[in-house]
CSV table of C-alpha atoms in Angstrom, one decimal:
chain,number,residue,atom,x,y,z
Q,1410,MET,CA,-7.7,-25.1,-17.1
Q,1411,ARG,CA,-9.6,-21.9,-16.9
Q,1412,ASN,CA,-12.6,-23.1,-18.9
Q,1413,VAL,CA,-14.0,-25.5,-16.4
Q,1414,ALA,CA,-17.7,-25.6,-16.1
Q,1415,PRO,CA,-18.9,-23.2,-13.4
Q,1416,ARG,CA,-20.5,-25.9,-11.3
Q,1417,ARG,CA,-17.4,-28.1,-11.3
Q,1418,TRP,CA,-15.4,-25.0,-10.4
Q,1419,LEU,CA,-17.6,-24.1,-7.5
Q,1420,LEU,CA,-17.4,-27.7,-6.3
Q,1421,SER,CA,-13.6,-27.6,-6.3
Q,1422,VAL,CA,-13.7,-24.3,-4.4
Q,1423,MET,CA,-15.8,-25.9,-1.8
Q,1424,ALA,CA,-13.6,-28.9,-1.7
Q,1425,VAL,CA,-10.5,-26.8,-1.1
Q,1426,PHE,CA,-12.4,-24.9,1.6
Q,1427,ARG,CA,-13.6,-28.1,3.3
Q,1428,LYS,CA,-10.2,-29.7,3.2
Q,1429,ASP,CA,-8.7,-26.6,4.9
Q,1430,LEU,CA,-11.5,-26.5,7.4
Q,1431,HIS,CA,-11.0,-30.2,8.3
Q,1432,SER,CA,-7.3,-30.1,8.6
Q,1433,GLU,CA,-7.7,-26.9,10.8
Q,1434,LEU,CA,-10.3,-28.6,13.0
Q,1435,ARG,CA,-8.0,-31.6,13.3
Q,1436,THR,CA,-4.9,-29.7,14.5
Q,1437,ARG,CA,-6.5,-26.4,15.6
Q,1438,TYR,CA,-3.1,-24.7,14.9
Q,1439,ALA,CA,-4.4,-21.4,13.5
Q,1440,VAL,CA,-7.4,-21.2,15.8
Q,1441,SER,CA,-5.4,-21.7,19.0
Q,1442,ALA,CA,-2.7,-19.3,17.9
Q,1443,LEU,CA,-5.3,-16.7,17.1
Q,1444,VAL,CA,-7.2,-17.1,20.3
Q,1445,MET,CA,-4.1,-17.1,22.5
Q,1446,PHE,CA,-2.8,-14.1,20.7
Q,1447,VAL,CA,-6.0,-12.1,21.1
Q,1448,ILE,CA,-6.3,-12.9,24.8
Q,1449,THR,CA,-2.6,-12.0,25.4
Q,1450,THR,CA,-2.9,-8.7,23.6
Q,1451,ILE,CA,-6.1,-7.7,25.3
Q,1452,ALA,CA,-4.6,-8.6,28.7
Q,1453,ILE,CA,-1.6,-6.3,27.9
Q,1454,ILE,CA,-4.0,-3.5,26.9
Q,1455,MET,CA,-6.0,-3.9,30.1
Q,1456,PHE,CA,-2.9,-4.0,32.2
Q,1457,SER,CA,-1.5,-0.8,30.6
Q,1458,LEU,CA,-4.8,1.0,30.9
Q,1459,GLY,CA,-5.4,0.1,34.5
Q,1460,GLN,CA,-8.4,1.7,35.9
Q,1461,GLU,CA,-8.4,4.6,33.5
Q,1462,ASN,CA,-11.1,5.1,31.0
Q,1463,ALA,CA,-9.4,5.7,27.6
Q,1464,PRO,CA,-11.4,7.7,25.1
Q,1465,PRO,CA,-13.3,5.7,22.4
Q,1466,GLU,CA,-11.0,7.0,19.6
Q,1467,VAL,CA,-8.0,5.4,21.2
Q,1468,LEU,CA,-9.9,2.2,22.0
Q,1469,SER,CA,-11.2,1.8,18.4
Q,1470,GLY,CA,-7.7,2.1,17.2
Q,1471,MET,CA,-6.5,-0.5,19.7
Q,1472,LEU,CA,-9.2,-2.9,18.6
Q,1473,TRP,CA,-7.9,-2.9,15.1
Q,1474,VAL,CA,-4.3,-3.2,16.2
Q,1475,VAL,CA,-5.3,-6.4,18.0
Q,1476,ILE,CA,-7.2,-7.7,14.9
Q,1477,PHE,CA,-4.3,-6.8,12.6
Q,1478,PHE,CA,-1.6,-8.6,14.5
Q,1479,GLY,CA,-4.0,-11.4,15.3
Q,1480,ALA,CA,-4.7,-11.9,11.6
Q,1481,MET,CA,-1.0,-11.7,10.9
Q,1482,SER,CA,-0.3,-14.6,13.3
Q,1483,GLY,CA,-2.8,-16.9,11.8
Q,1484,LEU,CA,-3.8,-16.2,8.2
Q,1485,SER,CA,-0.6,-17.3,6.5
Q,1486,ARG,CA,-1.2,-20.7,7.8
Q,1487,THR,CA,-3.3,-22.1,4.9
Q,1488,PHE,CA,-0.5,-21.6,2.4
Q,1489,VAL,CA,2.5,-22.2,4.6
Q,1490,MET,CA,1.0,-25.5,5.6
Q,1491,GLU,CA,0.8,-26.7,2.0
Q,1492,GLU,CA,4.5,-26.0,1.6
Q,1493,GLU,CA,5.5,-27.6,4.9
Q,1494,ARG,CA,3.6,-30.8,4.2
Q,1495,GLY,CA,4.7,-30.8,0.6
Q,1496,THR,CA,1.1,-31.0,-0.6
Q,1497,SER,CA,1.1,-28.0,-2.9
Q,1498,MET,CA,2.2,-30.0,-5.9
Q,1499,THR,CA,-0.7,-32.4,-5.4
Q,1500,LEU,CA,-3.1,-29.5,-5.0
Q,1501,GLN,CA,-1.7,-28.0,-8.2
Q,1502,LEU,CA,-2.6,-31.1,-10.1
Q,1503,LEU,CA,-6.0,-31.6,-8.6
Q,1504,ALA,CA,-7.6,-28.2,-8.7
Q,1505,PRO,CA,-7.4,-25.1,-11.0
Q,1506,PRO,CA,-5.5,-22.2,-9.4
Q,1507,SER,CA,-8.5,-20.0,-9.2
Q,1508,ALA,CA,-10.4,-22.7,-7.2
Q,1509,VAL,CA,-7.5,-23.0,-4.8
Q,1510,TYR,CA,-7.4,-19.2,-4.4
Q,1511,PHE,CA,-11.1,-18.8,-3.7
Q,1512,GLY,CA,-11.2,-21.9,-1.5
Q,1513,LYS,CA,-8.4,-20.4,0.6
Q,1514,LEU,CA,-10.0,-17.0,0.5
Q,1515,LEU,CA,-13.2,-18.4,1.9
Q,1516,PHE,CA,-11.3,-20.2,4.6
Q,1517,ASN,CA,-9.4,-17.1,5.6
Q,1518,PHE,CA,-12.6,-15.1,5.5
Q,1519,VAL,CA,-14.3,-17.6,7.9
Q,1520,LEU,CA,-11.2,-17.5,10.1
Q,1521,VAL,CA,-10.8,-13.8,10.2
Q,1522,THR,CA,-14.6,-13.3,10.9
Q,1523,ALA,CA,-14.4,-15.7,13.8
Q,1524,LEU,CA,-11.4,-13.8,15.1
Q,1525,ASN,CA,-13.2,-10.5,14.7
Q,1526,ILE,CA,-16.3,-11.6,16.5
Q,1527,PHE,CA,-14.2,-13.1,19.3
Q,1528,THR,CA,-12.0,-10.0,19.7
Q,1529,VAL,CA,-15.0,-7.6,19.5
Q,1530,LEU,CA,-16.9,-9.6,22.2
Q,1531,LEU,CA,-13.9,-9.6,24.5
Q,1532,PHE,CA,-13.3,-5.9,23.9
Q,1533,LEU,CA,-17.0,-5.1,24.6
Q,1534,PHE,CA,-17.0,-7.1,27.9
Q,1535,LEU,CA,-13.6,-6.4,29.2
Q,1536,VAL,CA,-12.3,-3.0,28.2
Q,1537,ASN,CA,-13.7,-0.1,30.1
Q,1538,GLY,CA,-15.1,2.8,28.1
Q,1539,PHE,CA,-15.6,0.9,24.8
Q,1540,VAL,CA,-19.2,1.5,24.1
Q,1541,VAL,CA,-20.8,1.2,20.7
Q,1542,GLN,CA,-23.6,3.7,20.2
Q,1543,ALA,CA,-24.4,2.7,16.6
Q,1544,PRO,CA,-24.5,-1.1,16.5
Q,1545,LEU,CA,-25.5,-1.5,12.8
Q,1546,VAL,CA,-22.6,0.7,11.6
Q,1547,PHE,CA,-20.3,-1.2,13.9
Q,1548,ILE,CA,-21.4,-4.6,12.7
Q,1549,LEU,CA,-21.1,-3.6,9.0
Q,1550,THR,CA,-17.6,-2.2,9.7
Q,1551,VAL,CA,-16.4,-5.3,11.4
Q,1552,PHE,CA,-17.9,-7.5,8.6
Q,1553,LEU,CA,-16.5,-5.4,5.7
Q,1554,GLY,CA,-13.2,-5.1,7.6
Q,1555,GLY,CA,-13.0,-8.9,7.8
Q,1556,CYS,CA,-13.7,-9.2,4.1
Q,1557,GLY,CA,-11.0,-6.7,3.3
Q,1558,PHE,CA,-8.5,-8.4,5.6
Q,1559,ALA,CA,-9.2,-11.8,3.9
Q,1560,SER,CA,-9.0,-10.4,0.4
Q,1561,ALA,CA,-5.7,-8.5,0.9
Q,1562,THR,CA,-3.8,-11.1,3.0
Q,1563,THR,CA,-4.7,-14.3,1.3
Q,1564,VAL,CA,-2.6,-13.5,-1.8
Q,1565,ILE,CA,0.3,-12.2,0.4
Q,1566,ALA,CA,0.1,-15.5,2.3
Q,1567,ALA,CA,0.7,-17.3,-1.0
Q,1568,ILE,CA,3.7,-15.1,-1.7
Q,1569,ILE,CA,5.1,-15.7,1.7
Q,1570,ALA,CA,4.7,-19.4,1.5
Q,1571,ARG,CA,6.5,-19.5,-1.9
Q,1572,ALA,CA,9.3,-17.3,-0.6
Q,1573,ASN,CA,9.9,-19.8,2.3
Q,1574,THR,CA,10.1,-17.1,4.9
Q,1575,LYS,CA,7.5,-18.5,7.2
Q,1576,GLY,CA,5.8,-15.4,8.4
Q,1577,THR,CA,8.6,-13.0,9.4
Q,1578,LEU,CA,7.9,-11.0,6.3
Q,1579,TYR,CA,4.1,-11.4,6.4
Q,1580,PRO,CA,3.2,-8.3,8.4
Q,1581,VAL,CA,5.9,-6.3,6.6
Q,1582,LEU,CA,4.4,-7.1,3.2
Q,1583,SER,CA,0.8,-6.9,4.3
Q,1584,PHE,CA,0.9,-3.6,6.2
Q,1585,PRO,CA,1.3,-1.2,3.3
Q,1586,ILE,CA,-1.5,-3.0,1.4
Q,1587,LEU,CA,-3.8,-3.1,4.4
Q,1588,LEU,CA,-3.2,0.4,5.5
Q,1589,PRO,CA,-6.0,2.1,3.4
Q,1590,LEU,CA,-8.3,-0.5,4.9
Q,1591,LEU,CA,-7.1,0.1,8.4
Q,1592,VAL,CA,-7.4,3.8,8.2
Q,1593,ALA,CA,-11.0,3.5,6.9
Q,1594,VAL,CA,-12.2,0.9,9.4
Q,1595,ILE,CA,-10.6,2.8,12.4
Q,1596,ASP,CA,-12.4,5.9,11.1
Q,1597,ALA,CA,-15.7,4.0,10.8
Q,1598,THR,CA,-15.3,2.3,14.3
Q,1599,LYS,CA,-14.8,5.7,15.8
Q,1600,SER,CA,-18.0,7.0,14.2
Q,1601,ALA,CA,-19.8,3.9,15.4
Q,1602,ALA,CA,-18.6,4.4,18.9
Q,1603,GLU,CA,-19.8,8.0,18.8
Q,1604,GLY,CA,-23.1,7.0,17.4
Q,1605,ALA,CA,-22.9,8.4,13.9
Q,1606,PRO,CA,-25.9,7.7,11.6
Q,1607,LEU,CA,-25.4,5.2,8.8
Q,1608,ASP,CA,-25.5,7.7,5.9
Q,1609,GLN,CA,-22.6,9.7,7.4
Q,1610,VAL,CA,-20.3,6.6,7.2
Q,1611,GLY,CA,-21.6,5.7,3.7
Q,1612,GLY,CA,-18.5,7.1,2.0
Q,1613,VAL,CA,-16.2,4.9,4.1
Q,1614,PHE,CA,-18.3,1.8,3.3
Q,1615,GLN,CA,-18.1,2.6,-0.5
Q,1616,PHE,CA,-14.4,2.9,-0.1
Q,1617,LEU,CA,-14.2,-0.4,1.7
Q,1618,ILE,CA,-16.3,-2.2,-0.9
Q,1619,SER,CA,-14.3,-0.8,-3.8
Q,1620,TYR,CA,-11.1,-1.9,-2.0
Q,1621,ILE,CA,-12.4,-5.4,-1.5
Q,1622,VAL,CA,-13.5,-5.8,-5.1
Q,1623,VAL,CA,-10.2,-4.4,-6.5
Q,1624,LEU,CA,-8.0,-6.6,-4.3
Q,1625,THR,CA,-10.0,-9.8,-4.8
Q,1626,THR,CA,-10.1,-9.3,-8.6
Q,1627,LEU,CA,-6.4,-8.5,-8.7
Q,1628,SER,CA,-5.5,-11.5,-6.5
Q,1629,TYR,CA,-7.5,-13.8,-8.7
Q,1630,LEU,CA,-5.6,-12.5,-11.8
Q,1631,LEU,CA,-2.2,-12.8,-10.2
Q,1632,PHE,CA,-2.6,-15.9,-8.2
Q,1633,GLU,CA,-1.8,-18.2,-11.1
Q,1634,TYR,CA,1.7,-16.7,-11.4
Q,1635,ILE,CA,2.4,-17.3,-7.7
Q,1636,TRP,CA,0.9,-20.7,-7.5
Q,1637,LYS,CA,2.4,-22.4,-10.5
Q,1638,ASP,CA,6.0,-23.4,-10.6
C,151,MET,CA,24.3,12.4,-25.4
C,152,GLY,CA,21.5,14.8,-26.4
C,153,LEU,CA,19.4,13.7,-23.5
C,154,ARG,CA,22.3,14.6,-21.1
C,155,ILE,CA,22.8,18.0,-22.6
C,156,THR,CA,19.0,18.9,-22.6
C,157,LEU,CA,18.7,17.6,-19.0
C,158,GLY,CA,21.7,19.7,-17.9
C,159,ILE,CA,20.4,22.9,-19.4
C,160,LEU,CA,16.9,22.4,-18.3
C,161,LEU,CA,17.8,21.5,-14.7
C,162,THR,CA,20.2,24.5,-14.4
C,163,LEU,CA,17.5,26.8,-15.7
C,164,VAL,CA,14.9,25.4,-13.3
C,165,LEU,CA,17.3,25.6,-10.4
C,166,LEU,CA,18.3,29.2,-11.2
C,167,ALA,CA,14.7,30.4,-11.7
C,168,GLY,CA,13.3,28.4,-8.8
C,169,VAL,CA,15.8,29.6,-6.3
C,170,GLY,CA,16.9,33.0,-7.8
C,171,PHE,CA,13.7,34.7,-9.0
C,172,PRO,CA,12.7,37.5,-6.5
C,173,LEU,CA,9.4,37.5,-4.8
C,174,SER,CA,7.3,40.7,-5.0
C,175,PRO,CA,3.9,41.6,-3.7
C,176,HIS,CA,2.8,43.1,-7.0
C,177,PRO,CA,4.7,41.3,-9.8
C,178,GLN,CA,5.5,43.7,-12.7
C,179,HIS,CA,8.2,41.8,-14.6
C,180,TRP,CA,8.2,38.4,-16.1
C,181,TYR,CA,10.8,37.2,-13.6
C,182,GLU,CA,9.0,38.3,-10.4
C,183,LEU,CA,7.1,35.7,-8.5
C,184,PRO,CA,4.0,36.7,-6.5
C,185,VAL,CA,4.0,36.5,-2.8
C,186,ILE,CA,1.6,33.9,-1.5
C,187,PRO,CA,0.3,34.8,1.9
C,188,GLY,CA,1.4,32.3,4.5
C,189,LEU,CA,4.0,30.7,2.3
C,190,GLU,CA,6.3,33.5,1.0
C,191,GLU,CA,9.8,32.2,0.3
C,192,LYS,CA,8.7,28.7,1.3
C,193,ALA,CA,6.6,28.5,-1.8
C,194,ARG,CA,9.7,27.8,-3.8
C,195,LEU,CA,9.7,24.3,-2.5
C,196,ILE,CA,6.9,23.4,-4.9
C,197,PHE,CA,9.4,23.5,-7.8
C,198,PHE,CA,11.5,20.7,-6.3
C,199,HIS,CA,9.4,18.8,-3.8
C,200,VAL,CA,6.5,18.1,-6.0
C,201,PRO,CA,8.7,16.8,-8.9
C,202,THR,CA,10.6,14.4,-6.6
C,203,ALA,CA,7.3,13.0,-5.3
C,204,TRP,CA,6.0,12.8,-8.9
C,205,LEU,CA,9.2,11.0,-9.9
C,206,SER,CA,8.8,8.4,-7.1
C,207,VAL,CA,5.3,7.7,-8.4
C,208,ILE,CA,6.5,7.5,-12.0
C,209,ALA,CA,9.3,5.1,-11.0
C,210,PHE,CA,6.8,3.0,-9.1
C,211,LEU,CA,4.6,2.7,-12.2
C,212,THR,CA,7.6,1.9,-14.4
C,213,SER,CA,8.5,-0.8,-12.0
C,214,MET,CA,5.0,-2.2,-12.1
C,215,TYR,CA,5.0,-2.0,-15.9
C,216,PHE,CA,8.2,-4.0,-16.2
C,217,GLY,CA,6.8,-6.4,-13.6
C,218,ILE,CA,3.8,-7.1,-15.7
C,219,ARG,CA,6.0,-7.5,-18.7
C,220,TYR,CA,8.2,-10.0,-16.8
C,221,LEU,CA,5.1,-12.0,-15.9
C,222,ARG,CA,4.0,-12.1,-19.6
C,223,LYS,CA,7.4,-12.7,-21.3
C,224,ARG,CA,9.6,-14.2,-18.6
C,225,GLU,CA,12.7,-12.3,-19.7
C,226,HIS,CA,15.3,-11.6,-17.1
C,227,ILE,CA,16.0,-8.1,-18.4
C,228,ASP,CA,12.5,-7.0,-17.4
C,229,ASP,CA,13.1,-7.9,-13.8
C,230,ILE,CA,16.4,-5.9,-13.9
C,231,ARG,CA,14.4,-3.0,-15.3
C,232,SER,CA,11.7,-3.4,-12.7
C,233,SER,CA,14.0,-3.5,-9.7
C,234,SER,CA,16.2,-0.6,-11.0
C,235,ALA,CA,13.1,1.6,-11.4
C,236,ALA,CA,12.1,0.6,-7.8
C,237,GLY,CA,15.5,1.5,-6.5
C,238,LEU,CA,15.4,5.0,-8.1
C,239,GLY,CA,11.8,5.4,-6.9
C,240,PHE,CA,12.9,4.6,-3.4
C,241,MET,CA,15.6,7.2,-3.5
C,242,PHE,CA,13.3,10.0,-4.8
C,243,CYS,CA,10.7,8.9,-2.3
C,244,VAL,CA,13.2,9.5,0.6
C,245,LEU,CA,14.1,12.9,-1.0
C,246,ALA,CA,10.4,13.9,-1.2
C,247,THR,CA,9.8,12.8,2.4
C,248,LEU,CA,12.8,14.7,3.7
C,249,THR,CA,12.1,17.9,1.8
C,250,GLY,CA,8.5,17.8,2.7
C,251,ALA,CA,9.3,17.2,6.4
C,252,ILE,CA,11.7,20.1,6.5
C,253,TRP,CA,9.1,22.3,4.9
C,254,ALA,CA,6.4,21.1,7.3
C,255,LYS,CA,8.6,22.0,10.2
C,256,PHE,CA,8.7,25.7,9.1
C,257,ASN,CA,5.2,25.9,7.8
C,258,TRP,CA,3.1,23.7,10.1
C,259,GLY,CA,5.4,23.7,13.1
C,260,SER,CA,6.5,20.0,13.3
C,261,PHE,CA,8.4,17.7,11.1
C,262,TRP,CA,5.7,15.1,11.0
C,263,ASN,CA,2.0,15.3,11.8
C,264,TRP,CA,0.3,12.5,9.9
C,265,ASP,CA,-1.4,14.6,7.3
C,266,PRO,CA,-3.0,12.4,4.7
C,267,ARG,CA,-0.3,13.3,2.2
C,268,GLU,CA,2.4,12.5,4.7
C,269,THR,CA,0.6,9.2,5.3
C,270,SER,CA,0.6,8.4,1.6
C,271,ILE,CA,4.3,9.1,1.1
C,272,PHE,CA,5.0,7.0,4.2
C,273,VAL,CA,3.1,4.1,2.8
C,274,LEU,CA,5.0,4.5,-0.5
C,275,LEU,CA,8.2,4.2,1.5
C,276,LEU,CA,6.9,1.2,3.3
C,277,ILE,CA,6.0,-0.5,0.0
C,278,TYR,CA,9.4,0.1,-1.3
C,279,GLY,CA,10.9,-1.3,1.9
C,280,ALA,CA,8.7,-4.4,1.8
C,281,TYR,CA,9.5,-4.9,-1.9
C,282,PHE,CA,13.2,-4.9,-1.2
C,283,SER,CA,13.0,-7.1,1.8
C,284,LEU,CA,10.9,-9.6,-0.2
C,285,ARG,CA,13.6,-9.5,-2.9
C,286,SER,CA,16.4,-10.1,-0.4
C,287,ALA,CA,14.5,-13.0,1.2
C,288,ILE,CA,14.4,-15.1,-2.0
C,289,GLU,CA,17.5,-16.8,-3.4
C,290,ASN,CA,16.2,-18.3,-6.6
C,291,THR,CA,16.3,-15.6,-9.4
C,292,GLU,CA,13.2,-16.6,-11.2
C,293,LYS,CA,11.1,-17.0,-8.1
C,294,ARG,CA,12.4,-13.6,-6.9
C,295,ALA,CA,11.5,-12.0,-10.1
C,296,THR,CA,8.0,-13.5,-10.2
C,297,LEU,CA,7.1,-12.9,-6.6
C,298,SER,CA,8.4,-9.3,-6.5
C,299,SER,CA,6.6,-8.5,-9.8
C,300,VAL,CA,3.4,-9.8,-8.3
C,301,TYR,CA,3.9,-7.8,-5.1
C,302,SER,CA,4.7,-4.6,-7.0
C,303,ILE,CA,1.5,-4.9,-9.0
C,304,LEU,CA,-0.5,-5.6,-5.9
C,305,ALA,CA,1.0,-2.6,-4.1
C,306,ALA,CA,0.6,-0.3,-7.1
C,307,VAL,CA,-3.1,-0.9,-7.0
C,308,THR,CA,-3.4,0.3,-3.5
C,309,VAL,CA,-1.5,3.4,-4.2
C,310,PRO,CA,-4.3,5.3,-5.9
C,311,PHE,CA,-6.4,4.7,-2.7
C,312,PHE,CA,-3.9,6.6,-0.8
C,313,ILE,CA,-2.9,9.4,-3.2
C,314,PHE,CA,-6.3,10.2,-4.7
C,315,ILE,CA,-9.1,8.9,-2.5
C,316,LEU,CA,-8.0,8.9,1.2
C,317,PRO,CA,-6.7,12.5,1.3
C,318,ARG,CA,-10.0,13.7,0.0
C,319,ILE,CA,-12.3,11.9,2.4
C,320,THR,CA,-10.2,12.8,5.5
C,321,SER,CA,-9.2,16.4,6.1
C,322,GLY,CA,-5.7,17.5,6.3
C,323,LEU,CA,-3.2,20.4,6.1
C,324,HIS,CA,-1.6,19.7,2.7
C,325,PRO,CA,-2.8,21.9,-0.2
C,326,GLY,CA,-5.4,19.9,-2.1
C,327,ALA,CA,-6.8,18.1,0.9
C,328,LYS,CA,-10.5,18.1,1.9
C,329,GLY,CA,-11.2,21.4,3.7
C,330,ASP,CA,-8.8,23.5,1.6
C,331,PRO,CA,-10.8,26.6,0.8
C,332,ASP,CA,-9.7,26.3,-2.9
C,333,GLY,CA,-11.4,22.9,-3.1
C,334,ALA,CA,-10.0,19.4,-3.1
C,335,GLY,CA,-8.5,19.6,-6.6
C,336,PRO,CA,-5.1,18.4,-7.8
C,337,VAL,CA,-2.3,20.2,-6.1
C,338,VAL,CA,-1.1,21.6,-9.4
C,339,GLU,CA,-3.9,24.1,-9.6
C,340,PHE,CA,-2.8,25.6,-6.3
C,341,LYS,CA,-2.6,29.4,-6.5
C,342,MET,CA,0.2,29.6,-9.1
C,343,SER,CA,0.9,32.5,-11.3
C,344,PRO,CA,1.6,31.9,-15.0
C,345,ASN,CA,5.4,32.2,-14.6
C,346,MET,CA,5.4,29.9,-11.6
C,347,ARG,CA,3.5,27.4,-13.7
C,348,VAL,CA,6.2,27.6,-16.4
C,349,ILE,CA,8.9,26.9,-13.9
C,350,PHE,CA,6.9,24.2,-12.2
C,351,PHE,CA,6.1,22.3,-15.4
C,352,SER,CA,9.7,22.7,-16.8
C,353,SER,CA,10.8,21.2,-13.5
C,354,LEU,CA,8.5,18.3,-13.9
C,355,ILE,CA,9.8,17.7,-17.4
C,356,ALA,CA,13.4,18.0,-16.2
C,357,PHE,CA,12.9,15.6,-13.3
C,358,THR,CA,11.2,13.1,-15.7
C,359,LEU,CA,14.2,13.3,-18.0
C,360,LEU,CA,16.5,12.9,-15.0
C,361,PHE,CA,14.6,9.7,-14.2
C,362,VAL,CA,15.0,8.4,-17.8
C,363,TRP,CA,18.7,9.1,-17.8
C,364,MET,CA,19.3,7.5,-14.4
C,365,PHE,CA,17.1,4.6,-15.2
C,366,GLN,CA,19.1,3.8,-18.3
C,367,LEU,CA,22.4,4.1,-16.4
C,368,ARG,CA,21.2,1.8,-13.6
C,369,VAL,CA,19.8,-0.8,-16.0
C,370,ARG,CA,23.1,-0.9,-17.9
C,371,ALA,CA,25.1,-1.3,-14.6
C,372,ALA,CA,22.7,-4.0,-13.3
C,373,LYS,CA,22.9,-5.9,-16.6
C,374,LEU,CA,26.7,-5.9,-16.4
C,375,GLU,CA,26.6,-7.0,-12.8
C,376,SER,CA,24.3,-9.9,-13.6
C,377,GLU,CA,26.4,-11.1,-16.5
C,378,GLN,CA,29.5,-11.4,-14.4
């Protein structure tokens, strides 16, 4: 199964991705859950802040709290859906495990990036005192943060779907794995809000990239064991 | 039997030396420990706290090792070994957290202040917690073994990010963190005189043997339980 021609493998990755995208666009389950979640949480933050201007350190932490729980409410969908509809067996027959993994990873990456952009825009427009002085650092942080979220949570979504727990365990299992990423992105967001130059945040970006590479590789290696019955 | 006797003797000696050896500002005899400014009597904790933390990491790696073996060979015994090691690791992780928190209260002024090392041990606790909640959520034995093995491997890979990288890019209070005047080296090189080092390393060996012994016991007990 592993020695499929690269071109065919890439085609099946894209096929899995397109299938997920279509079924998502048809029901809009994950997207509406994510959007409503983000709006609710930001509203709560705004109510609790009132007219006060919170310092940027606090707000950059809050931004990632919203993103973390938002991601937790939507990213497990791709795998849980397969189990609920009973389509995972068919998918096992039709595509090699690595293609399924990368297709879903790509889908989750698109989903989490959309979520990040939406959350960040709402934050920038609505929350008083959240000003980004170094836009490039901020954009890179949000992008790499999205990659990291997708690479760490996709494999855990697969575990969750297999364990038939439907998401109660999802944040519990994801949090320890995501914490190095969260600490690093919150740190970088703070620096971006304070207007730090790019080379000062370079260490954090190296850390993020190595984290993404390590977790994606490992997920690819382990996915077969989760996926196959 | 030999293991138990060696372990008993070694642990007793470490305990006596670690607690009993007097401190003196200018050590003259082999049994006198130097006074470290700012730590004084509290420096003795290093003989017990660091080995417990070390053990919880060793247990974690053991659990991961047997997890990998389970995925390769699919033998139920490896899952028993993996979960037994994780159970022991969890216990020692709690011990390391508690001893560290008590020490921090008297040295840094509060039980908990999110120093990078405290964060990393907290995450280790969370990982163990997540591992056991995952195990308890799955009924099927084979599925439970496979998924928890995969999870322990995944979690094990993020641990180095915490223990070795994060404390060194963010500053903190714990010896060996970034900003420590003696440099961000491993904690072991931290201002220890030769006799302290002997006690420290014997303590590490003693705790490792303790782990081996307890691990064997637990595996035997778990095996009997699963055969019933």
